[in-house]
Amino acid sequence: MSDPTGEAKLELKQASKEVKESENVAEKYSALTVSKNSEMNMGELSSAFSAVPTHKPVKKQIQFVEDKQEFSRFPTKAGRRSLSRSISQSSTDSYSSGKNGCSMFKTLLASISRVFFYFSYFTAASYTDSSDDETSPRDKTQVNSKGSSDFCVKNIKQAEFGRREIEIAEQDMSALISLRKRAQSEKPLAGAKIVGCTHITAQTAVLIETLVALGAQCRWTACNIYSTQNEVAAALSETGVAVFAWKGESEDDFWWCIDRCVNNEGWQPNMILDDGGDLTHWMYKKYPNVFKKIRGIVEESVTGVHRLYQLSKAGKLCVPAMNVNDSVTKQKFDNLYCCRESILDGLKRTTDVMFGGKQVVVCGYGEVGKGCCAALKALGAIVCITEIDPICALQACMDGFRVVKLNEVIRQVDVIITCTGNKNVVTRDQLDRMKNGSIVCNMGHSNTEIDVASLRTPELTWERVRSQVDHVIWPDGKRVILLAEGRLLNLSCSTVPTFVLSITATTQALALIELYNAPEGRYKQDVYLLPKKMDEYVASLHLATFDAHLTELSDEQAKYLGLNKNGPFKPNYYRY
Amino acid sequence: MSDPTGEAKLELKQASKEVKESENVAEKYSALTVSKNSEMNMGELSSAFSAVPTHKPVKKIQFVEDKQEFSRFPTKAGRRSLSRSISQSSTDSYSSAASYTDSSDDETSPRDKTQVNSKGSSDFCVKNIKQAEFGRREIEIAEQDMSALISLRKRAQSEKPLAGAKIVGCTHITAQTAVLIETLVALGAQCRWTACNIYSTQNEVAAALSETGVAVFAWKGESEDDFWWCIDRCVNNEGWQPNMILDDGGDLTHWMYKKYPNVFKKIRGIVEESVTGVHRLYQLSKAGKLCVPAMNVNDSVTKQKFDNLYCCRESILDGLKRTTDVMFGGKQVVVCGYGEVGKGCCAALKALGAIVCITEIDPICALQACMDGFRVVKLNEVIRQVDVIITCTGNKNVVTRDQLDRMKNGSIVCNMGHSNTEIDVASLRTPELTWERVRSQVDHVIWPDGKRVILLAEGRLLNLSCSTVPTFVLSITATTQALALIELYNAPEGRYKQDVYLLPKKMDEYVASLHLATFDAHLTELSDEQAKYLGLNKNGPFKPNYYRY
């Protein structure tokens, strides 16, 4: 923070390995149409790969040979989740970078599925580990109040503080709580032994405790070496969930934690909840006999889902898996609704810009672009869009946005927001022609959309005016305000509402219940989408928050429509 | 117009044949999930059917199973015939949709007349060939809002992608269709045309087409017998065998399949626009009897969005304003159903300052409504405060007599969804309630205590009855049809088998791109590098098929 040069360098290095995502990419999986895209973009990233110290050649490399390219292209949504609001953050620094990340930098690169984590939001996860204790949790012996030591966290004594975090998260996750209440007597997960590998945050804790309340036994580990909230891990361990995770694990720690989680005498997991596919991969490679007996895998991330599809394609997937990433409700909230809020939040926090009357260009009119445009229009901005897809362009026209080419308006524009999933959408040439004081930021693909590298030339001066905000100064004194160095604005400069995470967590819980309780034969050795009915149930659990009252079909009406009164109400291909 | 009783009678009669549609029904087909819905709603309509004199027993064979489907999944007949016409003034534009000019005293059936166009041909049958000049003006006006078709015409005119195509068409014959037909001709096709609806033909347009040499067999007010006679004349022409079919409703396809199986087998492709027709094709395909490739243009993304979301967003205001002159600001409106139609209605009403609530059965759509800032309620909770109820669910009895009883004085009830099932209008036809027709399509239903509820279009589709469909929307459909014909006709052997296909994504995108010029919208092009990065072709398709838009 205080040392802009060091940080910049560090970030640059990271940037080159940064993983990319776009709103469409996720959908590409659901129909297994991956295929040709995979050769793209490999060059730059495979080199990043080779720089990574792979400590365990066995596990990763075998599978990775083919996975590597895909990984670089289709990352998990990891980064996003770690941004969830935390009691320990004040609004001013919640998006600022943490110095404590630096020391762990090298190891960060080790696991490619976890690279997308940025310094800028390291602090998002946990504030409390500024403790002087430098001993690795692996070397410590800790015991919770019940006398168990089957866990490994930073400091079990933080449990009480973690409990407060969890309680606060619960308030915005009423859907999970109501699921807990509704199903508590049935115990639909009685007998389920779930191993989980996700970000360990207060929101995840609410999920885990819901699973426990529904009858499951859980062992948990982190899917990201930085995202763990230590106090939450402690609180979970205190209640008897075996958690193996702390903030700032090494690569070695990471796999050790996963192994401790899976390999427990007298306890064989029968369900997997994964985010990124590392746990699945580990079990598949190391414990094939246990893996075969798994009742089901629930996978949340784009990456993990892709790995599952690859496994399935190769005929090696011997258990049913569920892709919850592509469920309708989750997709809408991750993209349209979340970005509609975070575009304003991110811009306000960083620049305090006033939007009324401002000329804004939004590049790309997909789900993310639609969200951004709606929010900006509502604040009185004059919004234009650029598009390559004529159907989306026509949608923009019908929604009242002018469709332009960037070059036509570049001289008048006050704000450029990119959300295309493409690269070099804003070039140096265009940046040269922008007005003094104009703002450039990115809501789409990690850091490829704005050609930031082209701005690192001697004649331009970079001035870091505050965290995530750089003034790039031209020789004639013109300043262009670049946010988050072209990385994702909504990951770097705004938070993700707990409500959005609640959608994800509820989807995961229902997927676990579905897989665990499905009659023999409903799910074969394949990757499934969450059944429409479950998707609808996720939505219905969240309606209470809005005091929304759903109308029920009468018997007569249901018959007339040929529908079941309880859903599903739409065919699978319905566009919403 | 001047005779409300006569008009009411006519409307009633039409209403009984009126076809139904909902935004979802269309989609049901594309995945062949029809099945059990078919028994519904048959009673009323099969009686309507049996009243029709079926002169050709041949037809009956197939009809046994088709009939039910017909009643449930109708063509989009009504909508298209409402397209704007020069001969309509704004006040009566929604009553006499198709044509004004046939108030002629000539009562002879066109079948009994011998007419010759200026080129000496008499291979057509229209009401009056002398109206051609007037029809030409109509067509020219339509062309102005159909610049996409015109630009398609210009772009492809030199290539003549339809050279050698012999197209028989069966659609509504309106000025907009005429622009389509003339585009096809300009691209090299020979066309013979007939009407898919006995009422929707614009006689002057039919005349104008006949004058230019397109063989048109259609007039407004055909009898059932005339209808099939026209189709037969269209297909059965010595020395001319059709090789393409453009159909709306499936009647022409069915006729050829039954009557001219040998000609039918040699067809290069069928393009079908309507929900009904598409359904019939899927049935045929399921039964293994479809021996030619067919294209379902009804479910293309662009067309769907314009038929439902964008079209209804405009027509809800248009329809309500024309009929009631209501002011929306601050009004409490309940929109039943938050599908594409409901989303359009809500957006338009919100923009005018109305306070909008919605009712939903589907939690996902309900959550979308929440996120769009609309309260989700049950109708019973708000029925006493509501000023306007708009139904767009595709369901039946969404507004019941019991609820109508509790509404405020002066509240408005109308339907944007399924033809006339959503509001339980039948329950209002009881002796204690007085019906007062205050103007065309507007009834005051008066309770014994003097309370009035304003019922629009007797619960039939407001956007078909009380507003027009913009030519721009029809342009989307027509362009889609033209491109589907070109695609099927030019596809290399083997690309399309004996099955029903959706319009390729790329064509769908092309339809959209042709319409962008209207908005002076400038599409960005991918650089080679960017295209490679995204793994896309620079010219599309840009999205996978399951993309939700």
mmCIF file with all atom_site columns, C-alpha atoms in Angstrom, chain A residues 20 23-24 27-31 33 37 40-41 44 73 326 328-329 331-333 337 340-341 365-367 370 386-395 397-399 403-406 408 421-425 445 448 499 503 532 535-537 539-540 542-543 546-553 556-557 559-563 569-570 573-576, chain B residues 20 23-24 27-31 33 37 40-41 72 299 301-302 304-306 310 313-314 338-340 343 359-368 370-372 376-379 381 393-398 418 421 472 476 505 508-510 512-513 515-516 519-526 529-530 532-536 542-544 546-549:
data_model
loop_
_atom_site.group_PDB
_atom_site.id
_atom_site.type_symbol
_atom_site.label_atom_id
_atom_site.label_alt_id
_atom_site.label_comp_id
_atom_site.label_asym_id
_atom_site.label_entity_id
_atom_site.label_seq_id
_atom_site.pdbx_PDB_ins_code
_atom_site.Cartn_x
_atom_site.Cartn_y
_atom_site.Cartn_z
_atom_site.occupancy
_atom_site.B_iso_or_equiv
_atom_site.pdbx_formal_charge
_atom_site.auth_seq_id
_atom_site.auth_comp_id
_atom_site.auth_asym_id
_atom_site.auth_atom_id
_atom_site.pdbx_PDB_model_num
ATOM 1   C CA . LYS A 1 20  ? -9.922  -14.891 -16.997 1.00 0.00 ? 20  LYS A CA 1
ATOM 2   C CA . GLU A 1 23  ? -20.186 -14.139 -18.207 1.00 0.00 ? 23  GLU A CA 1
ATOM 3   C CA . ASN A 1 24  ? -20.539 -16.366 -21.205 1.00 0.00 ? 24  ASN A CA 1
ATOM 4   C CA . GLU A 1 27  ? -22.468 -21.235 -20.034 1.00 0.00 ? 27  GLU A CA 1
ATOM 5   C CA . LYS A 1 28  ? -20.181 -22.805 -22.517 1.00 0.00 ? 28  LYS A CA 1
ATOM 6   C CA . TYR A 1 29  ? -19.935 -25.802 -20.297 1.00 0.00 ? 29  TYR A CA 1
ATOM 7   C CA . SER A 1 30  ? -23.459 -26.674 -19.777 1.00 0.00 ? 30  SER A CA 1
ATOM 8   C CA . ALA A 1 31  ? -23.708 -28.130 -23.242 1.00 0.00 ? 31  ALA A CA 1
ATOM 9   C CA . THR A 1 33  ? -19.278 -27.471 -26.321 1.00 0.00 ? 33  THR A CA 1
ATOM 10  C CA . ASN A 1 37  ? -11.451 -22.639 -27.753 1.00 0.00 ? 37  ASN A CA 1
ATOM 11  C CA . MET A 1 40  ? -6.418  -20.017 -27.557 1.00 0.00 ? 40  MET A CA 1
ATOM 12  C CA . ASN A 1 41  ? -4.516  -17.959 -25.205 1.00 0.00 ? 41  ASN A CA 1
ATOM 13  C CA . GLU A 1 44  ? 1.130   -16.686 -22.542 1.00 0.00 ? 44  GLU A CA 1
ATOM 14  C CA . ARG A 1 73  ? -9.189  -19.817 -19.847 1.00 0.00 ? 73  ARG A CA 1
ATOM 15  C CA . ASP A 1 326 ? -24.829 -23.021 -14.441 1.00 0.00 ? 326 ASP A CA 1
ATOM 16  C CA . VAL A 1 328 ? -30.278 -20.100 -13.719 1.00 0.00 ? 328 VAL A CA 1
ATOM 17  C CA . THR A 1 329 ? -30.672 -18.371 -10.407 1.00 0.00 ? 329 THR A CA 1
ATOM 18  C CA . GLN A 1 331 ? -26.003 -17.206 -13.058 1.00 0.00 ? 331 GLN A CA 1
ATOM 19  C CA . LYS A 1 332 ? -28.411 -14.277 -12.938 1.00 0.00 ? 332 LYS A CA 1
ATOM 20  C CA . PHE A 1 333 ? -27.173 -13.210 -9.536  1.00 0.00 ? 333 PHE A CA 1
ATOM 21  C CA . TYR A 1 337 ? -27.795 -8.431  -10.524 1.00 0.00 ? 337 TYR A CA 1
ATOM 22  C CA . ARG A 1 340 ? -25.678 -3.898  -11.634 1.00 0.00 ? 340 ARG A CA 1
ATOM 23  C CA . GLU A 1 341 ? -24.870 -2.974  -8.056  1.00 0.00 ? 341 GLU A CA 1
ATOM 24  C CA . TYR A 1 365 ? -24.136 -5.917  -23.815 1.00 0.00 ? 365 TYR A CA 1
ATOM 25  C CA . GLY A 1 366 ? -24.208 -9.396  -22.302 1.00 0.00 ? 366 GLY A CA 1
ATOM 26  C CA . GLU A 1 367 ? -25.542 -10.046 -18.813 1.00 0.00 ? 367 GLU A CA 1
ATOM 27  C CA . LYS A 1 370 ? -27.005 -5.137  -19.291 1.00 0.00 ? 370 LYS A CA 1
ATOM 28  C CA . THR A 1 386 ? -20.500 -1.212  -28.283 1.00 0.00 ? 386 THR A CA 1
ATOM 29  C CA . GLU A 1 387 ? -21.281 -4.735  -29.421 1.00 0.00 ? 387 GLU A CA 1
ATOM 30  C CA . ILE A 1 388 ? -20.110 -7.349  -31.873 1.00 0.00 ? 388 ILE A CA 1
ATOM 31  C CA . ASP A 1 389 ? -23.208 -9.536  -31.669 1.00 0.00 ? 389 ASP A CA 1
ATOM 32  C CA . PRO A 1 390 ? -26.112 -8.103  -33.679 1.00 0.00 ? 390 PRO A CA 1
ATOM 33  C CA . ILE A 1 391 ? -28.746 -9.724  -31.479 1.00 0.00 ? 391 ILE A CA 1
ATOM 34  C CA . CYS A 1 392 ? -27.363 -8.138  -28.334 1.00 0.00 ? 392 CYS A CA 1
ATOM 35  C CA . ALA A 1 393 ? -26.899 -4.888  -30.238 1.00 0.00 ? 393 ALA A CA 1
ATOM 36  C CA . LEU A 1 394 ? -30.556 -4.931  -31.230 1.00 0.00 ? 394 LEU A CA 1
ATOM 37  C CA . GLN A 1 395 ? -31.490 -5.579  -27.614 1.00 0.00 ? 395 GLN A CA 1
ATOM 38  C CA . CYS A 1 397 ? -31.349 -0.456  -29.266 1.00 0.00 ? 397 CYS A CA 1
ATOM 39  C CA . MET A 1 398 ? -34.683 -1.616  -27.930 1.00 0.00 ? 398 MET A CA 1
ATOM 40  C CA . ASP A 1 399 ? -33.586 -0.752  -24.405 1.00 0.00 ? 399 ASP A CA 1
ATOM 41  C CA . VAL A 1 403 ? -24.902 1.400   -30.354 1.00 0.00 ? 403 VAL A CA 1
ATOM 42  C CA . VAL A 1 404 ? -21.626 2.950   -31.433 1.00 0.00 ? 404 VAL A CA 1
ATOM 43  C CA . LYS A 1 405 ? -18.105 2.018   -32.289 1.00 0.00 ? 405 LYS A CA 1
ATOM 44  C CA . LEU A 1 406 ? -15.719 3.098   -29.618 1.00 0.00 ? 406 LEU A CA 1
ATOM 45  C CA . GLU A 1 408 ? -16.720 7.321   -32.892 1.00 0.00 ? 408 GLU A CA 1
ATOM 46  C CA . GLY A 1 421 ? -14.674 -11.052 -22.232 1.00 0.00 ? 421 GLY A CA 1
ATOM 47  C CA . ASN A 1 422 ? -12.410 -10.009 -25.066 1.00 0.00 ? 422 ASN A CA 1
ATOM 48  C CA . LYS A 1 423 ? -8.953  -8.531  -25.154 1.00 0.00 ? 423 LYS A CA 1
ATOM 49  C CA . ASN A 1 424 ? -7.636  -5.132  -26.191 1.00 0.00 ? 424 ASN A CA 1
ATOM 50  C CA . VAL A 1 425 ? -11.082 -3.642  -26.398 1.00 0.00 ? 425 VAL A CA 1
ATOM 51  C CA . HIS A 1 445 ? -12.390 -10.442 -18.430 1.00 0.00 ? 445 HIS A CA 1
ATOM 52  C CA . THR A 1 448 ? -7.074  -8.207  -20.872 1.00 0.00 ? 448 THR A CA 1
ATOM 53  C CA . PHE A 1 499 ? -27.321 -12.206 -0.550  1.00 0.00 ? 499 PHE A CA 1
ATOM 54  C CA . ILE A 1 503 ? -27.922 -17.952 -3.558  1.00 0.00 ? 503 ILE A CA 1
ATOM 55  C CA . LYS A 1 532 ? -35.062 -27.085 -12.708 1.00 0.00 ? 532 LYS A CA 1
ATOM 56  C CA . ASP A 1 535 ? -33.324 -24.174 -9.126  1.00 0.00 ? 535 ASP A CA 1
ATOM 57  C CA . GLU A 1 536 ? -36.833 -22.875 -8.590  1.00 0.00 ? 536 GLU A CA 1
ATOM 58  C CA . TYR A 1 537 ? -36.656 -23.913 -4.960  1.00 0.00 ? 537 TYR A CA 1
ATOM 59  C CA . ALA A 1 539 ? -35.327 -18.864 -5.802  1.00 0.00 ? 539 ALA A CA 1
ATOM 60  C CA . SER A 1 540 ? -38.395 -19.520 -3.704  1.00 0.00 ? 540 SER A CA 1
ATOM 61  C CA . HIS A 1 542 ? -35.049 -16.236 -1.226  1.00 0.00 ? 542 HIS A CA 1
ATOM 62  C CA . LEU A 1 543 ? -38.433 -14.686 -1.883  1.00 0.00 ? 543 LEU A CA 1
ATOM 63  C CA . PHE A 1 546 ? -38.603 -9.456  -0.256  1.00 0.00 ? 546 PHE A CA 1
ATOM 64  C CA . ASP A 1 547 ? -41.880 -10.347 1.394   1.00 0.00 ? 547 ASP A CA 1
ATOM 65  C CA . ALA A 1 548 ? -42.833 -11.692 -2.004  1.00 0.00 ? 548 ALA A CA 1
ATOM 66  C CA . HIS A 1 549 ? -45.966 -13.807 -2.061  1.00 0.00 ? 549 HIS A CA 1
ATOM 67  C CA . LEU A 1 550 ? -46.009 -16.492 -4.682  1.00 0.00 ? 550 LEU A CA 1
ATOM 68  C CA . THR A 1 551 ? -49.335 -17.355 -6.268  1.00 0.00 ? 551 THR A CA 1
ATOM 69  C CA . GLU A 1 552 ? -50.271 -21.021 -6.277  1.00 0.00 ? 552 GLU A CA 1
ATOM 70  C CA . LEU A 1 553 ? -51.942 -22.768 -9.147  1.00 0.00 ? 553 LEU A CA 1
ATOM 71  C CA . GLU A 1 556 ? -57.840 -26.789 -12.417 1.00 0.00 ? 556 GLU A CA 1
ATOM 72  C CA . GLN A 1 557 ? -55.245 -24.292 -13.612 1.00 0.00 ? 557 GLN A CA 1
ATOM 73  C CA . LYS A 1 559 ? -54.306 -29.274 -15.279 1.00 0.00 ? 559 LYS A CA 1
ATOM 74  C CA . TYR A 1 560 ? -55.030 -26.648 -17.907 1.00 0.00 ? 560 TYR A CA 1
ATOM 75  C CA . LEU A 1 561 ? -51.350 -25.765 -18.185 1.00 0.00 ? 561 LEU A CA 1
ATOM 76  C CA . GLY A 1 562 ? -50.227 -29.363 -17.934 1.00 0.00 ? 562 GLY A CA 1
ATOM 77  C CA . LEU A 1 563 ? -47.963 -28.465 -15.016 1.00 0.00 ? 563 LEU A CA 1
ATOM 78  C CA . PHE A 1 569 ? -42.840 -24.372 -14.180 1.00 0.00 ? 569 PHE A CA 1
ATOM 79  C CA . LYS A 1 570 ? -40.703 -23.903 -17.236 1.00 0.00 ? 570 LYS A CA 1
ATOM 80  C CA . TYR A 1 573 ? -34.517 -24.153 -22.478 1.00 0.00 ? 573 TYR A CA 1
ATOM 81  C CA . TYR A 1 574 ? -36.651 -21.276 -21.233 1.00 0.00 ? 574 TYR A CA 1
ATOM 82  C CA . ARG A 1 575 ? -34.619 -18.082 -21.465 1.00 0.00 ? 575 ARG A CA 1
ATOM 83  C CA . TYR A 1 576 ? -35.983 -16.116 -18.465 1.00 0.00 ? 576 TYR A CA 1
ATOM 84  C CA . LYS B 2 20  ? -54.782 -18.593 -28.536 1.00 0.00 ? 20  LYS B CA 1
ATOM 85  C CA . GLU B 2 23  ? -45.332 -16.634 -24.737 1.00 0.00 ? 23  GLU B CA 1
ATOM 86  C CA . ASN B 2 24  ? -44.390 -19.993 -23.375 1.00 0.00 ? 24  ASN B CA 1
ATOM 87  C CA . GLU B 2 27  ? -41.147 -22.513 -26.701 1.00 0.00 ? 27  GLU B CA 1
ATOM 88  C CA . LYS B 2 28  ? -42.762 -25.717 -25.683 1.00 0.00 ? 28  LYS B CA 1
ATOM 89  C CA . TYR B 2 29  ? -42.374 -26.973 -29.155 1.00 0.00 ? 29  TYR B CA 1
ATOM 90  C CA . SER B 2 30  ? -38.783 -26.504 -29.769 1.00 0.00 ? 30  SER B CA 1
ATOM 91  C CA . ALA B 2 31  ? -38.027 -29.361 -27.435 1.00 0.00 ? 31  ALA B CA 1
ATOM 92  C CA . THR B 2 33  ? -42.409 -31.509 -24.918 1.00 0.00 ? 33  THR B CA 1
ATOM 93  C CA . ASN B 2 37  ? -51.642 -30.323 -22.779 1.00 0.00 ? 37  ASN B CA 1
ATOM 94  C CA . MET B 2 40  ? -57.293 -29.139 -22.535 1.00 0.00 ? 40  MET B CA 1
ATOM 95  C CA . ASN B 2 41  ? -59.641 -26.569 -23.782 1.00 0.00 ? 41  ASN B CA 1
ATOM 96  C CA . ARG B 2 72  ? -54.801 -24.960 -28.270 1.00 0.00 ? 72  ARG B CA 1
ATOM 97  C CA . ASP B 2 299 ? -38.605 -19.927 -32.109 1.00 0.00 ? 299 ASP B CA 1
ATOM 98  C CA . VAL B 2 301 ? -34.405 -15.543 -30.679 1.00 0.00 ? 301 VAL B CA 1
ATOM 99  C CA . THR B 2 302 ? -34.924 -12.263 -32.473 1.00 0.00 ? 302 THR B CA 1
ATOM 100 C CA . GLN B 2 304 ? -39.415 -14.274 -30.038 1.00 0.00 ? 304 GLN B CA 1
ATOM 101 C CA . LYS B 2 305 ? -38.075 -11.166 -28.336 1.00 0.00 ? 305 LYS B CA 1
ATOM 102 C CA . PHE B 2 306 ? -39.927 -8.881  -30.712 1.00 0.00 ? 306 PHE B CA 1
ATOM 103 C CA . TYR B 2 310 ? -40.743 -5.512  -27.225 1.00 0.00 ? 310 TYR B CA 1
ATOM 104 C CA . ARG B 2 313 ? -44.093 -3.315  -24.038 1.00 0.00 ? 313 ARG B CA 1
ATOM 105 C CA . GLU B 2 314 ? -45.487 -0.898  -26.583 1.00 0.00 ? 314 GLU B CA 1
ATOM 106 C CA . TYR B 2 338 ? -43.739 -12.092 -15.231 1.00 0.00 ? 338 TYR B CA 1
ATOM 107 C CA . GLY B 2 339 ? -42.715 -13.917 -18.395 1.00 0.00 ? 339 GLY B CA 1
ATOM 108 C CA . GLU B 2 340 ? -41.562 -12.072 -21.495 1.00 0.00 ? 340 GLU B CA 1
ATOM 109 C CA . LYS B 2 343 ? -41.702 -8.085  -18.261 1.00 0.00 ? 343 LYS B CA 1
ATOM 110 C CA . THR B 2 359 ? -48.257 -12.085 -9.348  1.00 0.00 ? 359 THR B CA 1
ATOM 111 C CA . GLU B 2 360 ? -46.273 -15.171 -10.247 1.00 0.00 ? 360 GLU B CA 1
ATOM 112 C CA . ILE B 2 361 ? -46.301 -18.910 -9.762  1.00 0.00 ? 361 ILE B CA 1
ATOM 113 C CA . ASP B 2 362 ? -42.702 -19.498 -10.788 1.00 0.00 ? 362 ASP B CA 1
ATOM 114 C CA . PRO B 2 363 ? -40.220 -18.557 -8.036  1.00 0.00 ? 363 PRO B CA 1
ATOM 115 C CA . ILE B 2 364 ? -37.419 -17.786 -10.486 1.00 0.00 ? 364 ILE B CA 1
ATOM 116 C CA . CYS B 2 365 ? -39.526 -15.267 -12.378 1.00 0.00 ? 365 CYS B CA 1
ATOM 117 C CA . ALA B 2 366 ? -40.815 -13.949 -9.065  1.00 0.00 ? 366 ALA B CA 1
ATOM 118 C CA . LEU B 2 367 ? -37.259 -13.362 -7.889  1.00 0.00 ? 367 LEU B CA 1
ATOM 119 C CA . GLN B 2 368 ? -36.503 -11.587 -11.159 1.00 0.00 ? 368 GLN B CA 1
ATOM 120 C CA . CYS B 2 370 ? -38.117 -8.580  -6.987  1.00 0.00 ? 370 CYS B CA 1
ATOM 121 C CA . MET B 2 371 ? -34.729 -7.690  -8.401  1.00 0.00 ? 371 MET B CA 1
ATOM 122 C CA . ASP B 2 372 ? -36.407 -5.436  -10.964 1.00 0.00 ? 372 ASP B CA 1
ATOM 123 C CA . VAL B 2 376 ? -44.724 -9.805  -5.742  1.00 0.00 ? 376 VAL B CA 1
ATOM 124 C CA . VAL B 2 377 ? -48.194 -10.239 -4.334  1.00 0.00 ? 377 VAL B CA 1
ATOM 125 C CA . LYS B 2 378 ? -51.145 -12.554 -4.495  1.00 0.00 ? 378 LYS B CA 1
ATOM 126 C CA . LEU B 2 379 ? -53.999 -11.012 -6.377  1.00 0.00 ? 379 LEU B CA 1
ATOM 127 C CA . GLU B 2 381 ? -54.096 -9.241  -1.227  1.00 0.00 ? 381 GLU B CA 1
ATOM 128 C CA . THR B 2 393 ? -49.980 -15.831 -17.675 1.00 0.00 ? 393 THR B CA 1
ATOM 129 C CA . GLY B 2 394 ? -51.163 -18.202 -20.392 1.00 0.00 ? 394 GLY B CA 1
ATOM 130 C CA . ASN B 2 395 ? -53.356 -19.673 -17.712 1.00 0.00 ? 395 ASN B CA 1
ATOM 131 C CA . LYS B 2 396 ? -57.094 -19.674 -17.174 1.00 0.00 ? 396 LYS B CA 1
ATOM 132 C CA . ASN B 2 397 ? -59.324 -18.048 -14.570 1.00 0.00 ? 397 ASN B CA 1
ATOM 133 C CA . VAL B 2 398 ? -56.516 -15.930 -13.223 1.00 0.00 ? 398 VAL B CA 1
ATOM 134 C CA . HIS B 2 418 ? -53.966 -16.367 -23.534 1.00 0.00 ? 418 HIS B CA 1
ATOM 135 C CA . THR B 2 421 ? -59.395 -17.664 -20.783 1.00 0.00 ? 421 THR B CA 1
ATOM 136 C CA . PHE B 2 472 ? -40.975 -3.145  -37.592 1.00 0.00 ? 472 PHE B CA 1
ATOM 137 C CA . ILE B 2 476 ? -38.336 -9.071  -38.167 1.00 0.00 ? 476 ILE B CA 1
ATOM 138 C CA . LYS B 2 505 ? -27.824 -18.896 -34.927 1.00 0.00 ? 505 LYS B CA 1
ATOM 139 C CA . ASP B 2 508 ? -30.736 -15.244 -36.469 1.00 0.00 ? 508 ASP B CA 1
ATOM 140 C CA . GLU B 2 509 ? -27.887 -12.824 -35.893 1.00 0.00 ? 509 GLU B CA 1
ATOM 141 C CA . TYR B 2 510 ? -28.110 -11.706 -39.503 1.00 0.00 ? 510 TYR B CA 1
ATOM 142 C CA . ALA B 2 512 ? -30.838 -8.655  -36.141 1.00 0.00 ? 512 ALA B CA 1
ATOM 143 C CA . SER B 2 513 ? -27.952 -7.055  -37.989 1.00 0.00 ? 513 SER B CA 1
ATOM 144 C CA . HIS B 2 515 ? -32.392 -4.211  -38.543 1.00 0.00 ? 515 HIS B CA 1
ATOM 145 C CA . LEU B 2 516 ? -29.619 -2.281  -36.847 1.00 0.00 ? 516 LEU B CA 1
ATOM 146 C CA . PHE B 2 519 ? -31.282 2.721   -35.294 1.00 0.00 ? 519 PHE B CA 1
ATOM 147 C CA . ASP B 2 520 ? -28.085 3.978   -36.845 1.00 0.00 ? 520 ASP B CA 1
ATOM 148 C CA . ALA B 2 521 ? -26.422 1.383   -34.669 1.00 0.00 ? 521 ALA B CA 1
ATOM 149 C CA . HIS B 2 522 ? -22.784 0.711   -35.493 1.00 0.00 ? 522 HIS B CA 1
ATOM 150 C CA . LEU B 2 523 ? -21.657 -2.792  -34.779 1.00 0.00 ? 523 LEU B CA 1
ATOM 151 C CA . THR B 2 524 ? -18.094 -3.262  -33.622 1.00 0.00 ? 524 THR B CA 1
ATOM 152 C CA . GLU B 2 525 ? -16.067 -5.798  -35.549 1.00 0.00 ? 525 GLU B CA 1
ATOM 153 C CA . LEU B 2 526 ? -13.638 -8.203  -33.976 1.00 0.00 ? 526 LEU B CA 1
ATOM 154 C CA . GLU B 2 529 ? -6.464  -11.210 -32.925 1.00 0.00 ? 529 GLU B CA 1
ATOM 155 C CA . GLN B 2 530 ? -9.580  -10.761 -30.818 1.00 0.00 ? 530 GLN B CA 1
ATOM 156 C CA . LYS B 2 532 ? -8.733  -15.816 -32.255 1.00 0.00 ? 532 LYS B CA 1
ATOM 157 C CA . TYR B 2 533 ? -8.594  -14.988 -28.575 1.00 0.00 ? 533 TYR B CA 1
ATOM 158 C CA . LEU B 2 534 ? -12.298 -15.639 -28.185 1.00 0.00 ? 534 LEU B CA 1
ATOM 159 C CA . GLY B 2 535 ? -12.271 -18.641 -30.472 1.00 0.00 ? 535 GLY B CA 1
ATOM 160 C CA . LEU B 2 536 ? -14.975 -17.083 -32.603 1.00 0.00 ? 536 LEU B CA 1
ATOM 161 C CA . PHE B 2 542 ? -21.184 -15.109 -31.529 1.00 0.00 ? 542 PHE B CA 1
ATOM 162 C CA . LYS B 2 543 ? -23.048 -17.099 -28.922 1.00 0.00 ? 543 LYS B CA 1
ATOM 163 C CA . PRO B 2 544 ? -23.685 -20.760 -28.234 1.00 0.00 ? 544 PRO B CA 1
ATOM 164 C CA . TYR B 2 546 ? -28.284 -22.131 -25.291 1.00 0.00 ? 546 TYR B CA 1
ATOM 165 C CA . TYR B 2 547 ? -27.275 -18.542 -24.534 1.00 0.00 ? 547 TYR B CA 1
ATOM 166 C CA . ARG B 2 548 ? -30.181 -16.876 -22.777 1.00 0.00 ? 548 ARG B CA 1
ATOM 167 C CA . TYR B 2 549 ? -29.814 -13.271 -24.051 1.00 0.00 ? 549 TYR B CA 1
#
